[in-house]
Coordinates of C-alpha atoms in Angstrom, one line a residue:
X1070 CA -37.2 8.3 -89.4
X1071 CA -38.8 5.4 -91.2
X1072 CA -35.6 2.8 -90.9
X1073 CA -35.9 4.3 -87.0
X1074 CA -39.4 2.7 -87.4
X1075 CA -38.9 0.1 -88.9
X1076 CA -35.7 -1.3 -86.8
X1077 CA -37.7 -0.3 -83.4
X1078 CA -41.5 -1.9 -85.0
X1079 CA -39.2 -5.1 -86.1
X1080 CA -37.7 -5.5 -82.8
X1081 CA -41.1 -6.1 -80.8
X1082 CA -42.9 -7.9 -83.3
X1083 CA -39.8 -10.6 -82.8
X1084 CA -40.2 -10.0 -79.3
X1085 CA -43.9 -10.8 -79.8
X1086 CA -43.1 -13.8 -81.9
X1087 CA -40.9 -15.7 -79.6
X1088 CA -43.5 -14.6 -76.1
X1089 CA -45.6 -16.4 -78.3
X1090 CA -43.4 -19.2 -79.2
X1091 CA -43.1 -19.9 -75.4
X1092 CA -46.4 -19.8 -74.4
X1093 CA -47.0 -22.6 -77.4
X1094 CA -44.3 -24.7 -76.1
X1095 CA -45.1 -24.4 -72.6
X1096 CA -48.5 -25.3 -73.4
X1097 CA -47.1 -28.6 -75.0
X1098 CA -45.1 -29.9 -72.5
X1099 CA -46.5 -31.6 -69.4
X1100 CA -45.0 -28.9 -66.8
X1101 CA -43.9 -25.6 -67.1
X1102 CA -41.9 -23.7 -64.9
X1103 CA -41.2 -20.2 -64.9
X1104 CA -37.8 -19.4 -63.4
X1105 CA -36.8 -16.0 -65.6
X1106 CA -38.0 -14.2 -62.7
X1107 CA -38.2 -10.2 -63.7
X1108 CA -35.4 -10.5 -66.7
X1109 CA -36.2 -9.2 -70.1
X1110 CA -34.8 -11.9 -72.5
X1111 CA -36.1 -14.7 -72.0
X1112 CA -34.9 -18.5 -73.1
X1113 CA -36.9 -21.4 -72.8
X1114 CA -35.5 -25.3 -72.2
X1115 CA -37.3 -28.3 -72.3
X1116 CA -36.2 -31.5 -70.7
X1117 CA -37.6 -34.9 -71.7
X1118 CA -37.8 -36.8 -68.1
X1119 CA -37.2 -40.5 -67.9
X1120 CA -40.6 -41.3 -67.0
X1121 CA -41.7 -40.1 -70.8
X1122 CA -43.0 -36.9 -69.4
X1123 CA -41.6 -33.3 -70.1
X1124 CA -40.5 -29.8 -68.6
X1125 CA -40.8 -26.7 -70.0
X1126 CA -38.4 -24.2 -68.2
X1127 CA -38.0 -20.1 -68.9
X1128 CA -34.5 -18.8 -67.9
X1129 CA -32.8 -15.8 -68.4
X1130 CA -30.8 -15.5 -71.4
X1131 CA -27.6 -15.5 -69.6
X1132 CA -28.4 -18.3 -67.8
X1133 CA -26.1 -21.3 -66.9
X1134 CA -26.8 -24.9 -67.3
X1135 CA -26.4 -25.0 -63.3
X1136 CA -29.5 -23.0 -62.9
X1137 CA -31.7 -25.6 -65.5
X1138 CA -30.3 -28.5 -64.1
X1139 CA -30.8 -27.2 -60.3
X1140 CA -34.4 -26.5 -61.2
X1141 CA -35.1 -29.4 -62.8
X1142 CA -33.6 -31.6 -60.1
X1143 CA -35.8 -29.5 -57.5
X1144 CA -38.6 -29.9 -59.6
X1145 CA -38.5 -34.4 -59.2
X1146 CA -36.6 -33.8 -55.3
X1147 CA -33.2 -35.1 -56.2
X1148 CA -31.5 -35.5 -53.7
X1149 CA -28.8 -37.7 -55.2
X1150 CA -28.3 -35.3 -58.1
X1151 CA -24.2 -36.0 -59.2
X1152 CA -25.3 -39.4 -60.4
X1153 CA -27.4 -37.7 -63.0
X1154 CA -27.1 -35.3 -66.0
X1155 CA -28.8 -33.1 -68.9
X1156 CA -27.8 -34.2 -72.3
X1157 CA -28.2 -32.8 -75.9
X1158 CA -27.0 -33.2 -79.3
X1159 CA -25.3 -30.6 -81.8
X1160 CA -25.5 -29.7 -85.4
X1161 CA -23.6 -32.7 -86.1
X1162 CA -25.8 -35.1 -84.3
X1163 CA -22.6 -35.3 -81.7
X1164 CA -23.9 -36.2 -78.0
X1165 CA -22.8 -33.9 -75.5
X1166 CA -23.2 -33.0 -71.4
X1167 CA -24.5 -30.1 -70.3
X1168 CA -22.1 -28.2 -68.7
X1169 CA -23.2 -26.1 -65.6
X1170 CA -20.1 -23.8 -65.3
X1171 CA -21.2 -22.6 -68.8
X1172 CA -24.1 -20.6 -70.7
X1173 CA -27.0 -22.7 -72.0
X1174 CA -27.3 -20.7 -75.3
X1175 CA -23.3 -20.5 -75.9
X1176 CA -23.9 -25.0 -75.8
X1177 CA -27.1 -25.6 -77.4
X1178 CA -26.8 -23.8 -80.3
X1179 CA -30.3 -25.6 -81.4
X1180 CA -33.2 -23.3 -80.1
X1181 CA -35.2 -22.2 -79.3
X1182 CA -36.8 -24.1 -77.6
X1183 CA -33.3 -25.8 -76.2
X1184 CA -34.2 -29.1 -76.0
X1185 CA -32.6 -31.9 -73.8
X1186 CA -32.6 -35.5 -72.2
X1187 CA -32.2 -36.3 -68.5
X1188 CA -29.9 -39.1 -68.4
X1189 CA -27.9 -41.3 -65.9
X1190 CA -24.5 -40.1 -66.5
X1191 CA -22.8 -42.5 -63.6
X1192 CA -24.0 -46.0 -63.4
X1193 CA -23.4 -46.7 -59.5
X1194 CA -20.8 -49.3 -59.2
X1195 CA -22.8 -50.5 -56.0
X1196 CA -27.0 -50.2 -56.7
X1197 CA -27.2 -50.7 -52.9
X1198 CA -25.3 -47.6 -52.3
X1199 CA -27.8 -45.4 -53.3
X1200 CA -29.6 -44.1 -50.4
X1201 CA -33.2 -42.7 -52.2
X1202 CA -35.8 -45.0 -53.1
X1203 CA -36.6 -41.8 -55.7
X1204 CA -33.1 -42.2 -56.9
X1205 CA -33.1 -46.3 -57.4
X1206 CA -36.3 -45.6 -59.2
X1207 CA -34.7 -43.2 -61.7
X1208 CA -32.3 -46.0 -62.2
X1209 CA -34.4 -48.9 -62.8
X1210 CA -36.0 -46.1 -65.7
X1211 CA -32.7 -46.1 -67.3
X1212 CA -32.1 -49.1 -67.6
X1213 CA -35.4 -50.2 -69.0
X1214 CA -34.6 -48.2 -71.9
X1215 CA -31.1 -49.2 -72.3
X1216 CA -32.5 -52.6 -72.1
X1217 CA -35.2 -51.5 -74.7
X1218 CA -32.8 -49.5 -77.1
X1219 CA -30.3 -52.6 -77.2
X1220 CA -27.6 -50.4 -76.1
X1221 CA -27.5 -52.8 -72.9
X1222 CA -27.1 -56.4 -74.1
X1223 CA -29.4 -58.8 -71.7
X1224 CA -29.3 -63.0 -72.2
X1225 CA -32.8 -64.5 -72.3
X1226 CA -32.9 -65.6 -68.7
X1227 CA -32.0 -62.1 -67.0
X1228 CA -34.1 -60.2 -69.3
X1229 CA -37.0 -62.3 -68.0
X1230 CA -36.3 -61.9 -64.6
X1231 CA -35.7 -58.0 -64.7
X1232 CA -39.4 -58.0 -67.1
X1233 CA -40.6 -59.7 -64.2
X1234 CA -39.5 -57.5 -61.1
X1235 CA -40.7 -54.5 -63.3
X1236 CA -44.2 -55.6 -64.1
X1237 CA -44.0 -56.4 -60.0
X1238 CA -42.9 -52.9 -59.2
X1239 CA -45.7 -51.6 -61.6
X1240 CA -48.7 -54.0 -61.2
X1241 CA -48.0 -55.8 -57.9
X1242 CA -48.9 -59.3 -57.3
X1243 CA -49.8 -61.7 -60.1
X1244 CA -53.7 -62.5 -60.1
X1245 CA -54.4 -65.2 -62.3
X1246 CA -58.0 -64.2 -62.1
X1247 CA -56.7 -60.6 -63.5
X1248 CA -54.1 -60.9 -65.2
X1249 CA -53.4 -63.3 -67.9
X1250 CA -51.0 -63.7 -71.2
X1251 CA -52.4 -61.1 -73.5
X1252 CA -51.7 -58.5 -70.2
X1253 CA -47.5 -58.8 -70.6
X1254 CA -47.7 -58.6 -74.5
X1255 CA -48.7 -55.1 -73.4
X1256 CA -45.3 -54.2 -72.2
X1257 CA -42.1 -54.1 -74.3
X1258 CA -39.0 -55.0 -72.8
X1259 CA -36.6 -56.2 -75.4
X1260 CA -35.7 -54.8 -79.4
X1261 CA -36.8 -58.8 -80.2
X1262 CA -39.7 -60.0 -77.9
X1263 CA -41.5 -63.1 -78.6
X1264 CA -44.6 -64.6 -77.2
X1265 CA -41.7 -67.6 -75.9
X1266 CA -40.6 -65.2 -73.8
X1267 CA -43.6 -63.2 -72.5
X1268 CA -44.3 -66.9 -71.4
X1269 CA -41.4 -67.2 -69.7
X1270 CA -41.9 -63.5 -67.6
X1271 CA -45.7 -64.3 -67.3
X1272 CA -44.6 -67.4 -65.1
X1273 CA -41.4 -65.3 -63.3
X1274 CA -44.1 -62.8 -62.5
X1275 CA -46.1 -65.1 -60.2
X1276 CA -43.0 -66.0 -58.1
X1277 CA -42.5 -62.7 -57.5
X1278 CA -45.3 -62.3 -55.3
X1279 CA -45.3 -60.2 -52.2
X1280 CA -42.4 -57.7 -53.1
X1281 CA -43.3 -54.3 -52.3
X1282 CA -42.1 -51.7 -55.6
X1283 CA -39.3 -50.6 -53.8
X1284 CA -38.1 -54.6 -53.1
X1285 CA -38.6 -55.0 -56.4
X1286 CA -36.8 -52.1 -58.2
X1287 CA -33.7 -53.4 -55.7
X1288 CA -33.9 -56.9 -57.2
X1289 CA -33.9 -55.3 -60.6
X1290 CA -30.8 -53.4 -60.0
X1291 CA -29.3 -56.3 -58.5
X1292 CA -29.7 -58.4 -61.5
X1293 CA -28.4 -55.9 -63.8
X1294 CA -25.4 -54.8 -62.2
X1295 CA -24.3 -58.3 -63.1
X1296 CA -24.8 -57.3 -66.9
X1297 CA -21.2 -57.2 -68.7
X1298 CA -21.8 -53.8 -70.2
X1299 CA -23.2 -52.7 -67.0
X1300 CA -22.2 -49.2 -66.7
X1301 CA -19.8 -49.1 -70.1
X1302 CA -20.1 -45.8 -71.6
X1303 CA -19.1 -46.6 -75.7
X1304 CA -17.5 -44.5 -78.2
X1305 CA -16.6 -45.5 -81.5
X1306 CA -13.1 -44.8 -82.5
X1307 CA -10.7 -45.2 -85.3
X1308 CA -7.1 -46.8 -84.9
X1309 CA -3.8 -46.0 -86.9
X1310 CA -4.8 -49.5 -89.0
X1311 CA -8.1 -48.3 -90.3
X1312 CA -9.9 -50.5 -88.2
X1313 CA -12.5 -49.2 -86.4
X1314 CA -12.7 -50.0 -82.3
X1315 CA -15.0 -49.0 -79.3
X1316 CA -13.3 -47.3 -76.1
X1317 CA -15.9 -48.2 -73.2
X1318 CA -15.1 -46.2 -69.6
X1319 CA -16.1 -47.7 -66.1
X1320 CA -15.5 -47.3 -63.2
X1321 CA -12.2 -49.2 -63.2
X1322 CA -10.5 -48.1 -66.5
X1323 CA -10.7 -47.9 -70.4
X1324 CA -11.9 -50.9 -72.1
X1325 CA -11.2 -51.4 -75.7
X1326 CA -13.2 -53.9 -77.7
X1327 CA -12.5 -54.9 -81.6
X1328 CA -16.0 -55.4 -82.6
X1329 CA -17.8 -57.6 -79.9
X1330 CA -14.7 -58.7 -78.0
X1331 CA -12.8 -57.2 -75.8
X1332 CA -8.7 -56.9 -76.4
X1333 CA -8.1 -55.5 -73.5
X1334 CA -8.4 -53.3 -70.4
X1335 CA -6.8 -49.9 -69.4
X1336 CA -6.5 -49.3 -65.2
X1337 CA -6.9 -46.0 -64.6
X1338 CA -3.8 -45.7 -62.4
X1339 CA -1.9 -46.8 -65.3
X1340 CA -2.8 -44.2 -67.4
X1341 CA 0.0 -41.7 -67.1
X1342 CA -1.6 -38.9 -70.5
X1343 CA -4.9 -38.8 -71.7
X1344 CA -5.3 -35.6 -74.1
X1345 CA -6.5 -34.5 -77.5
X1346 CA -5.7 -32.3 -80.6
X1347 CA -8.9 -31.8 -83.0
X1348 CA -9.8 -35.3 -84.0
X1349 CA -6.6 -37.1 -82.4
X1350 CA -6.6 -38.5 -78.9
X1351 CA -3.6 -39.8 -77.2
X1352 CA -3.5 -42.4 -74.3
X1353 CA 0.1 -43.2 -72.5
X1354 CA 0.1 -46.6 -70.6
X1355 CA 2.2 -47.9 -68.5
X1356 CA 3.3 -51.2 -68.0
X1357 CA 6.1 -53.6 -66.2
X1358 CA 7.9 -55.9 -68.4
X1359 CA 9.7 -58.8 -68.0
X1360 CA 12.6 -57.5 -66.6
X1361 CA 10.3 -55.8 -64.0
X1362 CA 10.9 -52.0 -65.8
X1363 CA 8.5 -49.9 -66.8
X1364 CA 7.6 -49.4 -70.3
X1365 CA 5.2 -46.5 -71.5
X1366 CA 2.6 -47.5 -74.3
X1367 CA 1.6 -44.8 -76.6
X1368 CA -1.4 -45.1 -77.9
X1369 CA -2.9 -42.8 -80.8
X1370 CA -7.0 -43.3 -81.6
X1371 CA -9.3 -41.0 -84.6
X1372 CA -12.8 -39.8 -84.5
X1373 CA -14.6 -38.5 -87.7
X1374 CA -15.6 -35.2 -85.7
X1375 CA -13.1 -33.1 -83.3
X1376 CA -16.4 -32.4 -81.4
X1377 CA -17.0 -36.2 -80.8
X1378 CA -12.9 -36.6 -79.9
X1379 CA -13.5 -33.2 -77.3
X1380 CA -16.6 -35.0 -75.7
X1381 CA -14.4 -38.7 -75.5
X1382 CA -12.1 -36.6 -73.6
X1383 CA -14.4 -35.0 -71.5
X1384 CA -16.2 -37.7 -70.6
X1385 CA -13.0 -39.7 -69.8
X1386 CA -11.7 -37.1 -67.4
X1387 CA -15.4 -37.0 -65.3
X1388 CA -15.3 -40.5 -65.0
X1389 CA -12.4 -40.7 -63.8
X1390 CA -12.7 -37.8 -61.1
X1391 CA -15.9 -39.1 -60.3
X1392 CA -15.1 -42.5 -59.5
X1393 CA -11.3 -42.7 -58.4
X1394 CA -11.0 -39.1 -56.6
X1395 CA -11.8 -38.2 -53.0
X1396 CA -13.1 -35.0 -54.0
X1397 CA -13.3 -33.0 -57.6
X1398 CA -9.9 -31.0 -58.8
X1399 CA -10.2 -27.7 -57.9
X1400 CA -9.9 -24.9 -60.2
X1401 CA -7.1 -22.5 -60.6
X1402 CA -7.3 -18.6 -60.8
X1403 CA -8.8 -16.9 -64.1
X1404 CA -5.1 -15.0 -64.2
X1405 CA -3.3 -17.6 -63.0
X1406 CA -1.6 -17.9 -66.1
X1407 CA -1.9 -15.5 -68.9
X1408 CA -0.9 -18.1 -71.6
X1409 CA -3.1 -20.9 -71.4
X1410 CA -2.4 -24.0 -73.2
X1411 CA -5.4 -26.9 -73.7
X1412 CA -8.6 -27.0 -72.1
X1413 CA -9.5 -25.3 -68.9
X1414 CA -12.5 -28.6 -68.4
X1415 CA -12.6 -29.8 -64.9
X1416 CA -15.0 -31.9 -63.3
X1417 CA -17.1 -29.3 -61.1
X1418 CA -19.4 -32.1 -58.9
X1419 CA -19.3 -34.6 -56.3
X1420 CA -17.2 -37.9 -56.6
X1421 CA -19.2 -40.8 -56.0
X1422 CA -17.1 -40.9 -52.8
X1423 CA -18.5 -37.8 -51.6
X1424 CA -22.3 -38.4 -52.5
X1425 CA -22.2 -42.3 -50.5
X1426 CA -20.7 -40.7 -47.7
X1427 CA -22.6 -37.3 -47.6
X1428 CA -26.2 -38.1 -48.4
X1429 CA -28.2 -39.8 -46.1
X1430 CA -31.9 -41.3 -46.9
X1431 CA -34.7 -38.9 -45.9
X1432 CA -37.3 -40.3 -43.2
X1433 CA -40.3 -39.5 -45.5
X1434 CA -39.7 -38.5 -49.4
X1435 CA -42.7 -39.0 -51.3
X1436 CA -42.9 -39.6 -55.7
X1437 CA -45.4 -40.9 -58.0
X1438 CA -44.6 -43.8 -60.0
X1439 CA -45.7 -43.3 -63.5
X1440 CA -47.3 -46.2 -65.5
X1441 CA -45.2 -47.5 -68.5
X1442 CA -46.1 -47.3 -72.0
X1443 CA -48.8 -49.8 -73.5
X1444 CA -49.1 -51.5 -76.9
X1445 CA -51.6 -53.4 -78.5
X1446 CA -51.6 -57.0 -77.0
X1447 CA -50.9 -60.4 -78.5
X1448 CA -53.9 -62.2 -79.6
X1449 CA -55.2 -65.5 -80.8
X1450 CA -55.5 -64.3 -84.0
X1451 CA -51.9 -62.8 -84.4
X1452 CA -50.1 -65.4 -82.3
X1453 CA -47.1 -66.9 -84.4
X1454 CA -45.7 -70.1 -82.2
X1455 CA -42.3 -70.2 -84.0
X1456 CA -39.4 -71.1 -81.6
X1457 CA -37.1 -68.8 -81.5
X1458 CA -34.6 -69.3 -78.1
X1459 CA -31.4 -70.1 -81.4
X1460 CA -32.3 -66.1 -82.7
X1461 CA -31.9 -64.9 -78.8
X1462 CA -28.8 -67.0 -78.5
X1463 CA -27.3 -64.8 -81.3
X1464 CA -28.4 -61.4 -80.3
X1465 CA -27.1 -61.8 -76.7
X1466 CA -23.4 -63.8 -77.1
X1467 CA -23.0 -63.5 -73.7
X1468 CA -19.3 -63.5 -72.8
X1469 CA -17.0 -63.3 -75.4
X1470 CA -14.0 -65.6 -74.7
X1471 CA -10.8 -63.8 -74.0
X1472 CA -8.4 -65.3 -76.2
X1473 CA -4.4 -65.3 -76.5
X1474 CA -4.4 -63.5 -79.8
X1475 CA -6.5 -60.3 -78.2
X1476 CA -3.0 -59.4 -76.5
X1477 CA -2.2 -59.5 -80.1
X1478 CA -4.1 -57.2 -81.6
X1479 CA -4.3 -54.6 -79.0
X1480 CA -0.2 -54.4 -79.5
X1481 CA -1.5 -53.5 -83.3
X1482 CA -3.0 -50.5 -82.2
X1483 CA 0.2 -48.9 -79.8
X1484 CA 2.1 -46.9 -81.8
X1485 CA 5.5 -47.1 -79.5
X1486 CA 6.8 -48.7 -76.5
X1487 CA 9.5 -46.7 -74.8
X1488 CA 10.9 -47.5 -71.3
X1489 CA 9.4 -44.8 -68.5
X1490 CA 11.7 -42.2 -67.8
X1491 CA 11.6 -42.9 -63.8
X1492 CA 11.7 -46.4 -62.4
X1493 CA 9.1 -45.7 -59.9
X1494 CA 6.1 -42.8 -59.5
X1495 CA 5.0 -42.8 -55.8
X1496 CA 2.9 -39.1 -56.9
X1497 CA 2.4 -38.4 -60.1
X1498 CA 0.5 -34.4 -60.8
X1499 CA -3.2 -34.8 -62.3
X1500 CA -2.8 -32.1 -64.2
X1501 CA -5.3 -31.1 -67.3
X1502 CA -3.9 -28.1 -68.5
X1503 CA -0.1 -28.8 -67.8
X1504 CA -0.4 -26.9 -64.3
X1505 CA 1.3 -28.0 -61.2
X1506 CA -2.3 -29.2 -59.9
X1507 CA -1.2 -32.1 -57.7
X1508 CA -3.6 -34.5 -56.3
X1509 CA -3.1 -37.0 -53.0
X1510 CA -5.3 -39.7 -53.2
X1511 CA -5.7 -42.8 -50.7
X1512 CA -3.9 -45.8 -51.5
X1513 CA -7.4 -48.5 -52.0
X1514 CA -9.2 -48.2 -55.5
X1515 CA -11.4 -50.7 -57.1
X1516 CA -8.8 -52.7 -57.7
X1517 CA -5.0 -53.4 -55.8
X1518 CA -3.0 -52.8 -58.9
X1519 CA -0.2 -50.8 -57.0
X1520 CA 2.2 -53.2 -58.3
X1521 CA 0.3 -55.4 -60.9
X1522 CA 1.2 -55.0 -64.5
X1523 CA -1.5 -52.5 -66.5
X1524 CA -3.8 -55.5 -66.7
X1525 CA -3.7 -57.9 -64.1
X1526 CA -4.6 -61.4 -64.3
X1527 CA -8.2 -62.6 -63.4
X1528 CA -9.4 -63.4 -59.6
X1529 CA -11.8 -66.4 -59.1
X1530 CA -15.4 -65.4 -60.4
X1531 CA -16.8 -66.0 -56.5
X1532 CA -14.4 -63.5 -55.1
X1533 CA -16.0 -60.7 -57.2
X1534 CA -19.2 -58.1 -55.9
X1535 CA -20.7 -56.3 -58.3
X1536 CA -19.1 -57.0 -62.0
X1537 CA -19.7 -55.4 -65.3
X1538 CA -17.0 -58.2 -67.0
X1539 CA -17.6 -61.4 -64.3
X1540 CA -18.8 -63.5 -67.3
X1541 CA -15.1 -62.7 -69.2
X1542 CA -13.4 -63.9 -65.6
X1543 CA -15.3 -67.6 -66.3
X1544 CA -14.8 -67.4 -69.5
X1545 CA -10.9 -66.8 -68.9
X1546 CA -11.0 -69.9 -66.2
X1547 CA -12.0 -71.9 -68.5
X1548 CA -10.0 -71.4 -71.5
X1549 CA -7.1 -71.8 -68.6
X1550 CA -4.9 -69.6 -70.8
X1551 CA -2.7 -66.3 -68.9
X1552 CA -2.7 -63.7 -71.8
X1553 CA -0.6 -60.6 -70.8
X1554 CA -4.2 -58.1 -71.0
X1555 CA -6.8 -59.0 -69.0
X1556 CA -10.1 -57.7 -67.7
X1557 CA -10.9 -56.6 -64.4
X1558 CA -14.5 -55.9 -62.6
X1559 CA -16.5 -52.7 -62.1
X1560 CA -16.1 -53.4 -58.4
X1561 CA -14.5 -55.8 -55.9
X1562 CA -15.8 -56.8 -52.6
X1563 CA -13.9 -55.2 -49.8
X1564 CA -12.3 -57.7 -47.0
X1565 CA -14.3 -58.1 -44.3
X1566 CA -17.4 -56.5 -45.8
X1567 CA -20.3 -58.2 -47.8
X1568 CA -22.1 -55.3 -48.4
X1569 CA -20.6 -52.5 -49.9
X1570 CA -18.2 -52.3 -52.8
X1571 CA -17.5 -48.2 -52.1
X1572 CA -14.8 -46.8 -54.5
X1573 CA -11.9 -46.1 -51.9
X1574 CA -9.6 -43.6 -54.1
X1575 CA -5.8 -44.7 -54.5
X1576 CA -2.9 -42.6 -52.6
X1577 CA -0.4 -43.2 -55.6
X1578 CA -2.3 -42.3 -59.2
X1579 CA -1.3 -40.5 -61.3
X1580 CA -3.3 -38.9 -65.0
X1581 CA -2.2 -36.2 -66.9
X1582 CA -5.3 -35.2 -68.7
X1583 CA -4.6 -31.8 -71.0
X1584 CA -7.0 -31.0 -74.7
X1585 CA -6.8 -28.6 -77.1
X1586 CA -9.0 -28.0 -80.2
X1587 CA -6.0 -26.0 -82.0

């Protein structure tokens, strides 16, 4: 009788404990939304916006990370909602997606509360794609802080003229009578500002005059789309030499840099394997050689955590489904197979194809710009006049030459070259789990490489759009050398059209994609 007691008393009081946990954290956070409806257990998330603000949301126990990220993305009126993601981090401080197909509490094992980031998870190829004012906004937030964070590198000049457009989209028109020095020192912008520079956006800022917020977020994401790391999602990674290396995916492929240069470029129809075993993932290239045959590349990459090596993969797969793909791989049958080998991952949203072509701006969508974070300002007293343009030249290289000897050492890191089994591959399956899932695509990408080697040589710098590498294409001009790996832009102006860079998904390409974590 007393253990009957004392199990039944023990059980509300934690029952008590947590109602009372959530009625303390949904007191701390900004909004709180009640969505557990009439269900017993209740979990509660909270999202950190990317105007600075937060939601606090109850859900079921059960719930799925569709129903958090569908309320959350009700809650701003997203319309544009495949561009964007809820992130988190694990016991082992390893970044990961939120999955919707897939309990909350089974992914974020920290909680409760469960606490996450909204994020951008796909940089647009084209800023002037996106339809929603809401959604450029969002954007232009992102970017701020990757600007901030130094995770996006930004040279002197276009980090003054994107400070500029944002103090126009926040504070309007420059007033001398209003506005003065001491006002921008308010604002940070860069990891290294300097009162040099809050000069220079102090005197951008005035010719700025008469852009509306909306004009001036556009400008903002048309000056940093021209960024070189634009887009370029890193991961650190360790070769079969020890060295350690970043993997960056865009829209066009797999870049791999060796330090701060890039060695090289990986088109995603040239990837013919991408998968992973614990901490091990494997990338097959192939490539034409000299007599015209194709050769398959094996490459073999390390990460100190099979977690991080899972998420590599996963993220790899989206973006390529995302961006090359007409429309997402549709999932098998539960039973379709009884023994299941690798991972059963797909990519369950729209493809950026789908979401240009689908959504359509709405006649009247109303939002709140929030005002950005203030700092003490800069005054007579604490005003340091040291000249500092040499430090900025060092913190922001700018294009890093693409030299001969890159070819070099990205043939270090392939562990064989074999000739390709078949000649030619007009269909090749995109497959993830070694299933017959085959895949038609159209025959335009980002790039014509239907019969280009795996890296093909540089275009002109004026005939590319939108570029996250146009600086390496000048830079390859002018060292007037033809290494065998080159780079190639985010995206390429289509003929005929000035305007839109669209990803048109390619007829013949072919990616087996397959992980296990056994």
């Amino acid at each position: 009788m007393l253990s009957f007691l004392r199990r039944t008393l023990g059980r509300r009081s934690v029952r008590r404990q947590a109602e009372k946990a959530r009625h303390r954290e949904a007191q701390r956070a900004n909004t709180h939304i009640p969505a557990a409806g009439d269900a017993k257990s209740v979990i509660t998330c909270r999202v950190a916006l990317l105007d600075g603000t937060d939601v606090s949301v109850d859900l079921p126990k059960k719930a799925k990370g569709e129903e958090l990220f569908d309320q959350i993305m009700y809650h701003l009126d997203i319309v544009e909602k495949d561009y964007f993601g809820l992130r988190f981090m694990d016991s082992a401080q390893v970044p990961h997606w939120l999955d919707v197909t897939k309990s909350i509490k089974k992914q974020v094992k920290i909680g409760p509360p469960y606490c996450l980031h909204m994020r951008v998870k796909f940089y647009s190829s084209e800023p002037n794609n996106l339809h929603e004012e809401l959604t450029r906004y969002l954007f232009v937030l992102q970017l701020k802080q990757d600007v901030l964070t130094g995770k996006l590198d930004c040279p002197f000049d276009t980090a003054v003229q994107l400070a500029a457009c944002s103090l126009q989209a926040e504070l309007g028109d420059c007033d001398p009578s209003e506005h003065n020095l001491e006002l921008v020192s308010e604002f940070r912008f860069v990891p290294e500002q300097t009162e040099e520079m809050e000069e220079a956006i102090f005197s951008a800022w005035k010719e700025c005059r008469g852009q509306m917020p909306a004009q001036a977020e556009i400008n903002y994401l048309n000056k940093a789309k021209w960024l070189e790391m634009y887009g370029v999602d890193m991961h650190m990674v360790k070769a079969r030499d020890g060295n350690e290396y970043s993997l960056g995916l865009t829209p066009t492929g797999v870049l791999v840099f060796e330090g701060e240069t890039k060695i090289g470029l990986f088109f995603w129809p040239k990837i013919t394997r991408l998968d992973f075993k614990k901490s091990k993932l494997t990338l097959v290239v192939v490539e034409d050689d000299e007599q015209g045959k194709e050769q398959e590349h094996t490459f073999v990459f390390r990460m100190d955590h099979p977690k991080a090596c899972k998420h590599l993969w996963k993220c790899a797969v989206e973006h390529h489904a995302f961006f090359r793909l007409r429309g997402p791989v549709q999932k098998g049958s539960a039973h379709s197979s009884f023994i299941r080998m690798g991972s059963r991952f797909r990519y369950s949203g729209k493809t950026e194809y789908q979401t240009t072509k689908a959504n359509k701006a709405r006649r009247s969508a109303s939002f709140e710009r929030r005002p950005s974070r203030r700092y003490s300002r800069r005054t007579l007293q604490n005003r340091v006049h040291v000249h500092v343009h040499g430090s900025w030249v060092t913190l922001s290289l700018g294009p890093a030459p693409f030299f001969p000897e890159a070819a070099a050492r990205l043939k270090r890191l392939e562990l064989e070259s074999v000739p390709a089994s078949s000649p030619t591959r007009s269909n090749v399956n995109v497959n993830m789990n070694n299933q017959e899932d085959v895949l038609k695509l159209s025959e335009k990408g980002l790039n014509s490489v239907g019969s280009s080697p795996i890296l093909t040589h540089l275009k002109a710098a004026d005939q590319l759009k939108s570029n996250v590498l146009k600086a390496q294409a000048d830079a390859e001009l002018r060292v007037n050398c033809t290494p065998p790996l080159t780079l190639s832009p985010l995206a390429q102006a289509a003929p005929g059209n000035g305007t839109s860079t669209t990803c048109v998904p390619c007829q013949s390409e072919g990616l087996l994609l397959n992980g296990s974590m056994f």
